[in-house]
Amino acid sequence: MPSLSDNDRWLLSYYRSSEINAALFFGRVSRMVKPGELQAEVTHHFADEANHAKYWNQCINDLDAYPIKMRESYQDQYLDAVGMPSNLMEVMAITQVLEKRVIGQYRRQLRVPGLHPRVKQTLDQIMLDERWHIQYVRDALEDMKDRYGADHIEATLDKFTRADQEVYAKTLAEYGERVDFLGVRPEFLGGPDDL
Amino acid sequence: MTRVPGVRFFLGREPLPVAELTGGEAAQYAALPPHGPRRRAWLTGRHALRRALVWTGRPADTSRVTFPHDAVSLSYSGAIAVVAATDGAVAGIGVDVETGPPPDIETARVFLRDGELRMLRRLPPPRQPGALLRWWTVKEALFKADPDNHLGGLRRYVLGTPPGGGGVARRAAGRCGAGLSYRSFALRRGYLSVALALDPTRSVPPMANRDFSELAAKLAPLISRPAATISPDLTMNDLALDSMTAVEMVVDLQEDYDILLSRADLESCATLGDLAELIWSRLPGAAGNEPVRG
């Protein structure tokens, strides 16, 4: 008997799809960055995201199912809303906001009552990498202050964070009952930092 | 097209014979302490400096040279002296050679900015001393090249990444002035770095007079199109790029040329010719190359 409900399978497949799109995004970013420390970090990040997609695939398989073939991802919905980044600072700012959203979402998932241990194991494994992602992106943005201006970076992060809150609310509304079990109510839709 | 003027190095190993000094040089030599290594080092440096001046087409009398200089720069390390010379129109040139041990890591704060210190700390510990020595030579070279170096010390010069084989630097504050670029070479022991302050008064030739093929060659692999088919009159719509390829293209160009472009800048570019002119106008040395925000 399958261990996953339809909604569980859909959500885990959505996570897999989002990780795949993140890997594809960071694969492109890895080619943009100049030789140096950030180049190594972004390339590491690219590999992490690809691994996360693999973890979700394995997790779904271990729960006697296959991932649903889908192209949707949170990143695509987000980039549709904020527009494509125009320079490397915006790329890193978008990354910062999306990584915080991912951590927030995965934390929320970890709090779901009756979470399957195999799903918890996958979440725990991915969360280890996500914390490092947040840290190196924060450092990269700090290093960019001389070039782009601290105020400009701050304003960009604020703008992207506000957009994330709107997109997240829309995403929850769009997928309705599939994510009801996460227990998210509109009044609790704070920024990623609040999650 | 060559954007950065050529540089030639002159190595001094032997001192210039005192008998060959000009009157002005003899007076400078006489003012040096009579004992210790200073006199021999000074003569070794003059030997290299003379050859460099002749190469640039200037009189060989080194006593007329004051630093910072727009054609020659001199550095000593141990028994050797190195002169870097350029025959290009630049505002200043600086060179530094270090063949001794790396500076104490605790002294990094004296010449690195906070962001640079973080970059240093993120390097694997075994790589930090070598990186610090190279950083020092690059900063020294930048300082020497800067005609306005009286306005601050080494921390005034900002590198966006740990120094590698070459790149550009900015001044942390003050008027924009000349753009700064550098090259750095790993020696058997130590590093040799040279920096140029590009002349901000030189206007950048309009795109029509420049070689568009350089940009076309850069774009070709990015947009999967033969360089020969990429012309200045192509519009962005003609390229039919997916959104991520468009991002990769504009970010890649900004990173390659070390310039900043905003969304508004990009929206103002209807054709690749417009984009090329925008990039050229933001290069170090172009008039009005203030950083772009927003």
Coordinates of C-alpha atoms in Angstrom, one line a residue:
Chain A
M1 CA 0.0 0.0 0.0
P2 CA 1.4 3.4 -0.9
S3 CA 2.7 5.4 2.1
L4 CA 2.0 8.7 0.6
S5 CA -1.4 10.4 0.2
D6 CA -2.0 12.2 -3.1
N7 CA -1.4 15.6 -1.5
D8 CA 1.9 14.3 0.2
R9 CA 3.1 13.0 -3.1
W10 CA 2.2 16.3 -4.9
L11 CA 4.0 18.4 -2.3
L12 CA 7.1 16.3 -2.2
S13 CA 7.2 16.4 -6.0
Y14 CA 6.8 20.1 -5.9
Y15 CA 9.8 20.3 -3.5
R16 CA 11.8 18.1 -6.0
S17 CA 10.8 20.3 -8.9
S18 CA 11.7 23.5 -7.0
E19 CA 15.1 22.0 -6.1
I20 CA 15.7 21.0 -9.7
N21 CA 14.9 24.5 -10.9
A22 CA 17.2 26.0 -8.2
A23 CA 20.0 23.7 -9.4
L24 CA 19.4 24.9 -13.0
F25 CA 19.4 28.5 -11.8
F26 CA 22.6 28.1 -9.8
G27 CA 24.2 26.2 -12.6
R28 CA 23.8 29.3 -14.7
V29 CA 24.9 31.6 -11.9
S30 CA 28.0 29.4 -11.5
R31 CA 29.0 30.3 -15.0
M32 CA 28.5 34.0 -14.5
V33 CA 30.7 34.6 -11.4
K34 CA 34.3 35.7 -11.8
P35 CA 37.1 33.4 -10.5
G36 CA 37.3 33.6 -6.8
E37 CA 35.8 32.4 -3.5
L38 CA 32.2 33.3 -4.5
Q39 CA 32.6 31.2 -7.7
A40 CA 33.5 28.1 -5.5
E41 CA 30.6 28.8 -3.1
V42 CA 28.0 29.2 -5.9
T43 CA 29.3 26.1 -7.6
H44 CA 28.9 24.2 -4.3
H45 CA 25.4 25.6 -3.9
F46 CA 24.6 24.4 -7.5
A47 CA 25.7 20.9 -6.5
D48 CA 23.7 21.0 -3.2
E49 CA 20.5 21.9 -5.0
A50 CA 20.9 19.0 -7.5
N51 CA 21.5 16.7 -4.5
H52 CA 18.4 17.9 -2.8
A53 CA 16.4 17.0 -5.8
K54 CA 17.9 13.6 -5.7
Y55 CA 17.1 13.3 -2.0
W56 CA 13.4 14.1 -2.6
N57 CA 13.3 11.6 -5.5
Q58 CA 14.8 8.9 -3.3
C59 CA 12.5 9.8 -0.5
I60 CA 9.4 9.5 -2.7
N61 CA 10.7 6.2 -4.1
D62 CA 11.3 4.9 -0.6
L63 CA 7.7 5.7 0.2
D64 CA 6.6 3.4 -2.7
A65 CA 5.9 6.2 -5.2
Y66 CA 7.4 8.1 -8.1
P67 CA 7.6 11.9 -8.2
I68 CA 4.9 13.5 -10.3
K69 CA 6.3 15.0 -13.5
M70 CA 5.9 18.7 -13.1
R71 CA 7.6 21.9 -14.1
E72 CA 6.1 24.2 -11.5
S73 CA 8.4 25.6 -8.8
Y74 CA 8.3 28.4 -6.3
Q75 CA 11.3 30.1 -8.0
D76 CA 9.5 30.4 -11.3
Q77 CA 6.5 32.0 -9.6
Y78 CA 8.7 34.3 -7.7
L79 CA 10.8 35.4 -10.7
D80 CA 7.6 36.0 -12.7
A81 CA 6.6 38.4 -9.9
V82 CA 9.8 40.3 -9.3
G83 CA 11.3 40.2 -12.8
M84 CA 14.7 38.8 -13.7
P85 CA 17.7 40.1 -11.8
S86 CA 19.8 42.6 -13.7
N87 CA 23.1 42.2 -11.9
L88 CA 25.0 39.9 -9.6
M89 CA 23.9 41.7 -6.4
E90 CA 20.2 41.2 -7.4
V91 CA 20.9 37.5 -8.1
M92 CA 22.3 37.1 -4.6
A93 CA 19.6 39.1 -3.0
I94 CA 16.9 37.0 -4.7
T95 CA 18.8 33.9 -3.5
Q96 CA 18.9 35.2 0.1
V97 CA 15.1 35.7 0.1
L98 CA 14.4 32.4 -1.6
E99 CA 16.7 30.4 0.7
K100 CA 15.0 31.9 3.8
R101 CA 11.6 31.0 2.3
V102 CA 12.8 27.4 1.7
I103 CA 14.1 27.1 5.3
G104 CA 10.8 28.5 6.6
Q105 CA 8.8 26.1 4.5
Y106 CA 10.8 23.1 5.5
R107 CA 10.6 24.1 9.1
R108 CA 6.8 24.3 8.8
Q109 CA 6.8 20.9 7.2
L110 CA 8.8 19.5 10.1
R111 CA 6.1 20.7 12.5
V112 CA 3.3 18.8 10.7
P113 CA 1.9 16.2 13.2
G114 CA 2.5 12.6 12.1
L115 CA 5.2 13.5 9.7
H116 CA 6.6 10.4 8.1
P117 CA 10.1 9.6 9.5
R118 CA 11.5 9.2 6.0
V119 CA 10.3 12.7 5.1
K120 CA 11.7 14.1 8.3
Q121 CA 15.1 12.5 7.5
T122 CA 15.1 14.1 4.1
L123 CA 14.2 17.5 5.5
D124 CA 16.9 17.3 8.2
Q125 CA 19.5 16.3 5.6
I126 CA 18.6 19.3 3.4
M127 CA 18.3 21.8 6.2
L128 CA 22.0 21.3 7.1
D129 CA 23.0 22.6 3.6
E130 CA 20.4 25.4 3.7
R131 CA 21.8 27.1 6.7
W132 CA 25.2 27.3 5.0
H133 CA 23.6 28.7 1.9
I134 CA 22.0 31.5 3.9
Q135 CA 25.4 32.3 5.6
Y136 CA 27.5 32.5 2.5
V137 CA 25.0 34.5 0.6
R138 CA 24.7 36.9 3.5
D139 CA 28.5 37.2 3.5
A140 CA 28.6 37.7 -0.3
L141 CA 26.1 40.6 0.0
E142 CA 28.1 42.1 2.8
D143 CA 31.2 42.0 0.5
M144 CA 29.2 43.7 -2.2
K145 CA 28.4 46.8 -0.1
D146 CA 31.4 48.8 -1.4
R147 CA 30.5 48.1 -4.9
Y148 CA 26.7 48.5 -4.8
G149 CA 26.1 50.5 -1.7
A150 CA 24.8 49.3 1.6
D151 CA 21.5 51.2 1.3
H152 CA 20.9 50.0 -2.2
I153 CA 21.4 46.4 -1.1
E154 CA 19.1 46.8 1.9
A155 CA 16.4 48.4 -0.3
T156 CA 16.7 45.6 -2.8
L157 CA 16.4 42.9 -0.1
D158 CA 13.3 44.7 1.3
K159 CA 11.7 44.9 -2.1
F160 CA 12.3 41.2 -2.8
T161 CA 11.2 40.2 0.6
R162 CA 7.8 42.0 0.2
A163 CA 7.4 40.3 -3.2
D164 CA 8.1 36.9 -1.6
Q165 CA 5.4 37.4 1.0
E166 CA 2.9 38.2 -1.8
V167 CA 3.9 35.3 -3.9
Y168 CA 3.9 32.9 -1.0
A169 CA 0.3 34.0 -0.1
K170 CA -0.7 33.5 -3.7
T171 CA 0.9 30.1 -3.9
L172 CA -0.9 28.9 -0.9
A173 CA -4.2 30.2 -2.2
E174 CA -3.5 28.6 -5.6
Y175 CA -2.7 25.2 -4.2
G176 CA -5.4 25.3 -1.6
E177 CA -6.3 22.0 -0.2
R178 CA -3.0 20.4 -1.2
V179 CA -1.2 22.4 1.5
D180 CA -4.0 22.8 4.0
F181 CA -2.3 20.3 6.3
L182 CA 0.6 22.7 6.7
G183 CA -1.7 24.8 8.8
V184 CA -0.8 28.1 7.2
R185 CA -3.4 30.8 7.7
P186 CA -3.1 34.2 6.1
E187 CA -2.6 36.0 9.4
F188 CA 0.5 34.1 9.9
L189 CA 2.0 34.9 6.5
G190 CA 5.0 36.9 7.8
G191 CA 8.3 37.3 6.0
P192 CA 10.7 34.4 5.7
D193 CA 12.5 35.6 8.8
D194 CA 9.4 35.0 10.8
L195 CA 8.9 31.4 9.7
Chain B
M1 CA 41.5 46.4 -29.4
T2 CA 43.7 46.9 -26.3
R3 CA 42.0 48.6 -23.5
V4 CA 44.9 48.4 -21.0
P5 CA 48.2 49.9 -22.1
G6 CA 51.2 47.6 -22.3
V7 CA 53.7 47.3 -19.4
R8 CA 57.3 46.2 -19.5
F9 CA 59.4 45.2 -16.5
F10 CA 63.1 46.0 -16.0
L11 CA 65.0 44.0 -13.4
G12 CA 68.0 45.5 -11.6
R13 CA 70.5 43.1 -10.1
E14 CA 73.7 45.1 -10.3
P15 CA 74.3 48.7 -9.1
L16 CA 74.9 51.5 -11.5
P17 CA 78.6 52.6 -11.3
V18 CA 78.9 55.7 -9.2
A19 CA 81.1 57.2 -11.9
E20 CA 78.2 57.1 -14.4
L21 CA 75.8 59.2 -12.2
T22 CA 74.6 62.5 -13.6
G23 CA 75.1 65.6 -11.5
G24 CA 71.6 65.4 -10.1
E25 CA 71.9 61.7 -9.3
A26 CA 75.3 62.2 -7.7
A27 CA 73.7 64.8 -5.4
Q28 CA 70.9 62.4 -4.4
Y29 CA 73.3 59.6 -3.9
A30 CA 75.5 61.8 -1.6
A31 CA 72.4 62.5 0.6
L32 CA 72.0 58.8 1.4
P33 CA 73.4 57.3 4.6
P34 CA 77.0 56.4 3.8
H35 CA 76.8 53.1 5.6
G36 CA 74.4 50.2 5.3
P37 CA 72.7 48.7 2.3
R38 CA 70.7 51.8 1.2
R39 CA 73.3 53.1 -1.3
R40 CA 73.8 49.8 -3.1
A41 CA 70.0 49.2 -3.4
W42 CA 69.5 52.8 -4.6
L43 CA 72.1 52.3 -7.4
T44 CA 70.6 49.0 -8.4
G45 CA 67.2 50.7 -8.7
R46 CA 68.7 53.5 -10.8
H47 CA 70.3 51.0 -13.1
A48 CA 66.9 49.5 -13.9
L49 CA 65.1 52.9 -13.9
R50 CA 67.5 54.3 -16.5
R51 CA 66.8 51.5 -18.9
A52 CA 63.0 51.9 -18.4
L53 CA 63.2 55.6 -19.0
V54 CA 65.1 55.1 -22.3
W55 CA 62.5 52.5 -23.3
T56 CA 59.7 55.1 -22.8
G57 CA 61.6 57.6 -24.9
R58 CA 62.4 59.9 -21.9
P59 CA 65.8 61.3 -20.8
A60 CA 67.8 58.7 -18.9
D61 CA 68.6 61.0 -16.0
T62 CA 66.7 59.4 -13.1
S63 CA 67.1 62.4 -10.8
R64 CA 64.3 64.1 -12.7
V65 CA 61.8 61.4 -11.8
T66 CA 59.4 61.9 -8.9
F67 CA 56.8 59.4 -7.8
P68 CA 53.9 58.8 -8.4
H69 CA 54.8 58.9 -12.1
D70 CA 52.8 58.3 -15.2
A71 CA 55.3 56.1 -17.0
V72 CA 57.6 54.3 -14.5
S73 CA 57.5 52.8 -11.0
L74 CA 60.2 51.3 -8.9
S75 CA 60.2 48.6 -6.2
Y76 CA 62.9 46.9 -4.1
S77 CA 63.0 43.5 -2.5
G78 CA 66.3 42.2 -1.0
A79 CA 69.1 42.7 -3.5
I80 CA 66.9 43.3 -6.5
A81 CA 65.0 46.2 -7.9
V82 CA 62.1 46.0 -10.4
V83 CA 60.9 48.9 -12.6
A84 CA 57.6 48.7 -14.4
A85 CA 57.2 51.0 -17.3
T86 CA 54.4 51.8 -19.7
D87 CA 54.3 53.6 -23.0
G88 CA 50.5 54.1 -22.8
A89 CA 48.6 57.2 -21.8
V90 CA 47.9 56.5 -18.2
A91 CA 47.5 58.7 -15.1
G92 CA 49.9 56.6 -13.1
I93 CA 51.7 53.2 -12.8
G94 CA 52.8 51.4 -9.7
V95 CA 54.8 48.2 -9.1
D96 CA 55.5 46.2 -6.0
V97 CA 57.7 43.1 -5.6
E98 CA 57.9 41.0 -2.4
T99 CA 60.1 38.0 -2.1
G100 CA 60.3 37.7 1.7
P101 CA 57.9 36.0 4.1
P102 CA 54.2 37.0 4.1
P103 CA 53.2 39.7 6.5
D104 CA 51.9 38.6 9.9
I105 CA 48.2 37.8 9.5
E106 CA 47.4 40.1 12.4
T107 CA 48.6 43.0 10.3
A108 CA 46.0 42.4 7.7
R109 CA 43.6 44.8 9.3
V110 CA 46.1 47.6 8.5
F111 CA 45.7 47.3 4.8
L112 CA 42.6 45.2 4.1
R113 CA 39.0 46.5 4.5
D114 CA 36.4 44.6 6.5
G115 CA 35.0 42.8 3.5
E116 CA 38.4 41.8 2.3
L117 CA 39.3 40.5 5.8
R118 CA 36.2 38.3 5.6
M119 CA 37.3 37.1 2.1
L120 CA 40.7 36.3 3.5
R121 CA 39.3 34.4 6.5
R122 CA 37.1 32.3 4.2
L123 CA 40.2 31.0 2.3
P124 CA 41.6 27.7 3.5
P125 CA 44.1 28.5 6.3
P126 CA 47.1 27.2 4.4
R127 CA 46.3 29.6 1.5
Q128 CA 45.9 32.6 3.7
P129 CA 49.6 33.7 4.1
G130 CA 50.3 33.6 0.4
A131 CA 47.0 35.4 -0.4
L132 CA 47.9 38.0 2.1
L133 CA 51.3 38.6 0.6
R134 CA 49.8 39.0 -2.9
W135 CA 47.1 41.3 -1.5
W136 CA 49.9 43.5 0.0
T137 CA 51.7 43.7 -3.3
V138 CA 48.5 44.6 -5.2
K139 CA 47.6 47.3 -2.7
E140 CA 51.1 48.7 -2.7
A141 CA 51.0 48.8 -6.5
L142 CA 47.6 50.5 -6.5
F143 CA 48.8 53.1 -4.0
K144 CA 51.9 53.9 -6.1
A145 CA 49.9 54.2 -9.3
D146 CA 47.3 56.5 -7.8
P147 CA 48.1 60.2 -8.5
D148 CA 45.9 61.0 -5.6
N149 CA 47.5 58.6 -3.1
H150 CA 48.1 61.4 -0.7
L151 CA 44.4 61.2 0.1
G152 CA 44.6 57.9 2.0
G153 CA 46.4 54.7 2.7
L154 CA 46.2 51.2 1.4
R155 CA 42.7 50.5 2.9
R156 CA 41.4 53.1 0.4
Y157 CA 41.7 50.6 -2.4
V158 CA 39.0 48.0 -2.7
L159 CA 39.3 44.7 -4.5
G160 CA 36.0 42.9 -5.1
T161 CA 37.6 39.5 -4.9
P162 CA 40.8 38.1 -3.4
P163 CA 43.6 39.1 -5.8
G164 CA 44.3 36.7 -8.6
G165 CA 46.2 37.2 -11.8
G166 CA 44.5 40.5 -12.5
G167 CA 41.5 42.7 -12.1
V168 CA 40.2 46.1 -11.3
A169 CA 40.1 48.0 -8.0
R170 CA 38.1 51.0 -6.8
R171 CA 38.7 53.7 -4.3
A172 CA 36.5 53.4 -1.2
A173 CA 35.7 57.1 -1.1
G174 CA 36.5 60.4 -2.6
R175 CA 36.1 61.5 -6.2
C176 CA 35.9 58.8 -8.8
G177 CA 39.1 59.8 -10.6
A178 CA 41.0 57.4 -12.7
G179 CA 40.0 53.7 -13.0
L180 CA 42.5 51.3 -11.5
S181 CA 43.5 48.0 -12.9
Y182 CA 46.2 45.5 -11.9
R183 CA 48.1 42.4 -12.8
S184 CA 49.8 40.1 -10.3
F185 CA 52.4 37.4 -11.0
A186 CA 53.4 34.5 -8.7
L187 CA 57.2 34.3 -8.5
R188 CA 59.2 31.3 -7.3
R189 CA 59.2 33.1 -3.9
G190 CA 56.7 35.9 -3.5
Y191 CA 54.7 38.1 -5.9
L192 CA 55.1 40.9 -8.3
S193 CA 52.1 43.2 -8.9
V194 CA 51.7 46.1 -11.2
A195 CA 48.8 48.6 -11.3
L196 CA 47.7 51.3 -13.7
A197 CA 45.6 54.3 -13.0
L198 CA 43.8 54.9 -16.3
D199 CA 43.5 58.5 -17.4
P200 CA 40.0 59.8 -16.8
T201 CA 40.5 62.7 -19.2
R202 CA 40.8 60.4 -22.2
S203 CA 37.5 60.1 -23.9
V204 CA 36.3 56.8 -25.0
P205 CA 35.9 56.5 -28.7
P206 CA 32.3 56.1 -29.9
M207 CA 31.2 52.5 -30.6
A208 CA 31.3 53.0 -34.3
N209 CA 35.1 53.5 -34.0
R210 CA 35.6 50.5 -31.9
D211 CA 35.8 46.8 -32.7
F212 CA 32.4 45.3 -32.1
S213 CA 33.8 41.9 -32.8
E214 CA 35.2 41.7 -29.2
L215 CA 31.7 41.9 -27.8
A216 CA 30.3 39.6 -30.5
A217 CA 32.9 37.0 -29.6
K218 CA 31.8 37.2 -25.9
L219 CA 28.1 37.0 -26.7
A220 CA 28.4 34.1 -29.2
P221 CA 28.7 31.2 -26.7
L222 CA 26.2 32.9 -24.3
I223 CA 23.5 33.2 -26.9
S224 CA 24.4 30.1 -28.9
R225 CA 24.9 32.1 -32.1
P226 CA 27.9 32.4 -34.4
A227 CA 29.8 35.6 -33.8
A228 CA 29.7 36.5 -37.5
T229 CA 25.9 36.8 -37.3
I230 CA 25.9 39.1 -34.3
S231 CA 25.8 42.8 -35.4
P232 CA 25.2 46.1 -33.6
D233 CA 21.8 46.6 -35.2
L234 CA 20.3 43.3 -33.8
T235 CA 17.6 44.0 -31.3
M236 CA 17.1 42.1 -28.0
N237 CA 13.9 40.7 -29.5
D238 CA 15.8 39.4 -32.5
L239 CA 17.9 37.3 -30.1
A240 CA 14.8 35.6 -28.8
L241 CA 16.5 34.7 -25.5
D242 CA 14.8 32.9 -22.7
S243 CA 14.8 35.0 -19.5
M244 CA 17.6 33.1 -17.8
T245 CA 19.9 33.4 -20.8
A246 CA 19.2 37.1 -20.9
V247 CA 20.2 37.3 -17.2
E248 CA 23.3 35.2 -17.8
M249 CA 24.2 37.5 -20.7
V250 CA 23.9 40.8 -18.8
V251 CA 25.5 39.6 -15.6
D252 CA 28.3 37.9 -17.4
L253 CA 29.1 41.0 -19.3
Q254 CA 29.1 43.1 -16.1
E255 CA 31.4 40.6 -14.3
D256 CA 33.7 40.4 -17.3
Y257 CA 34.0 44.2 -17.7
D258 CA 33.6 44.9 -14.0
I259 CA 30.9 47.4 -14.5
L260 CA 27.4 47.9 -13.0
L261 CA 24.2 48.1 -15.0
S262 CA 20.7 48.7 -13.6
R263 CA 17.4 47.5 -14.9
A264 CA 16.7 51.0 -16.2
D265 CA 20.0 50.9 -18.1
L266 CA 19.1 47.6 -19.7
E267 CA 15.6 48.7 -20.6
S268 CA 17.2 51.7 -22.4
C269 CA 19.1 49.3 -24.8
A270 CA 17.1 48.5 -27.9
T271 CA 20.0 47.0 -29.8
L272 CA 23.2 45.2 -29.2
G273 CA 25.0 48.4 -30.4
D274 CA 23.2 50.3 -27.6
L275 CA 24.3 47.7 -25.1
A276 CA 27.9 47.9 -26.4
E277 CA 28.0 51.7 -26.1
L278 CA 26.6 51.5 -22.6
I279 CA 29.3 49.0 -21.6
W280 CA 32.0 51.0 -23.2
S281 CA 30.8 54.2 -21.4
R282 CA 31.1 52.4 -18.0
L283 CA 34.6 51.1 -18.4
P284 CA 37.3 52.5 -16.2
G285 CA 38.7 55.5 -17.9
A286 CA 35.5 56.4 -19.6
A287 CA 34.1 59.9 -18.8
G288 CA 31.4 59.9 -16.1
N289 CA 32.0 56.3 -14.9
E290 CA 30.4 56.7 -11.5
P291 CA 29.0 53.6 -10.0
V292 CA 25.4 52.9 -11.0
R293 CA 22.7 52.5 -8.4
G294 CA 19.1 51.6 -8.7

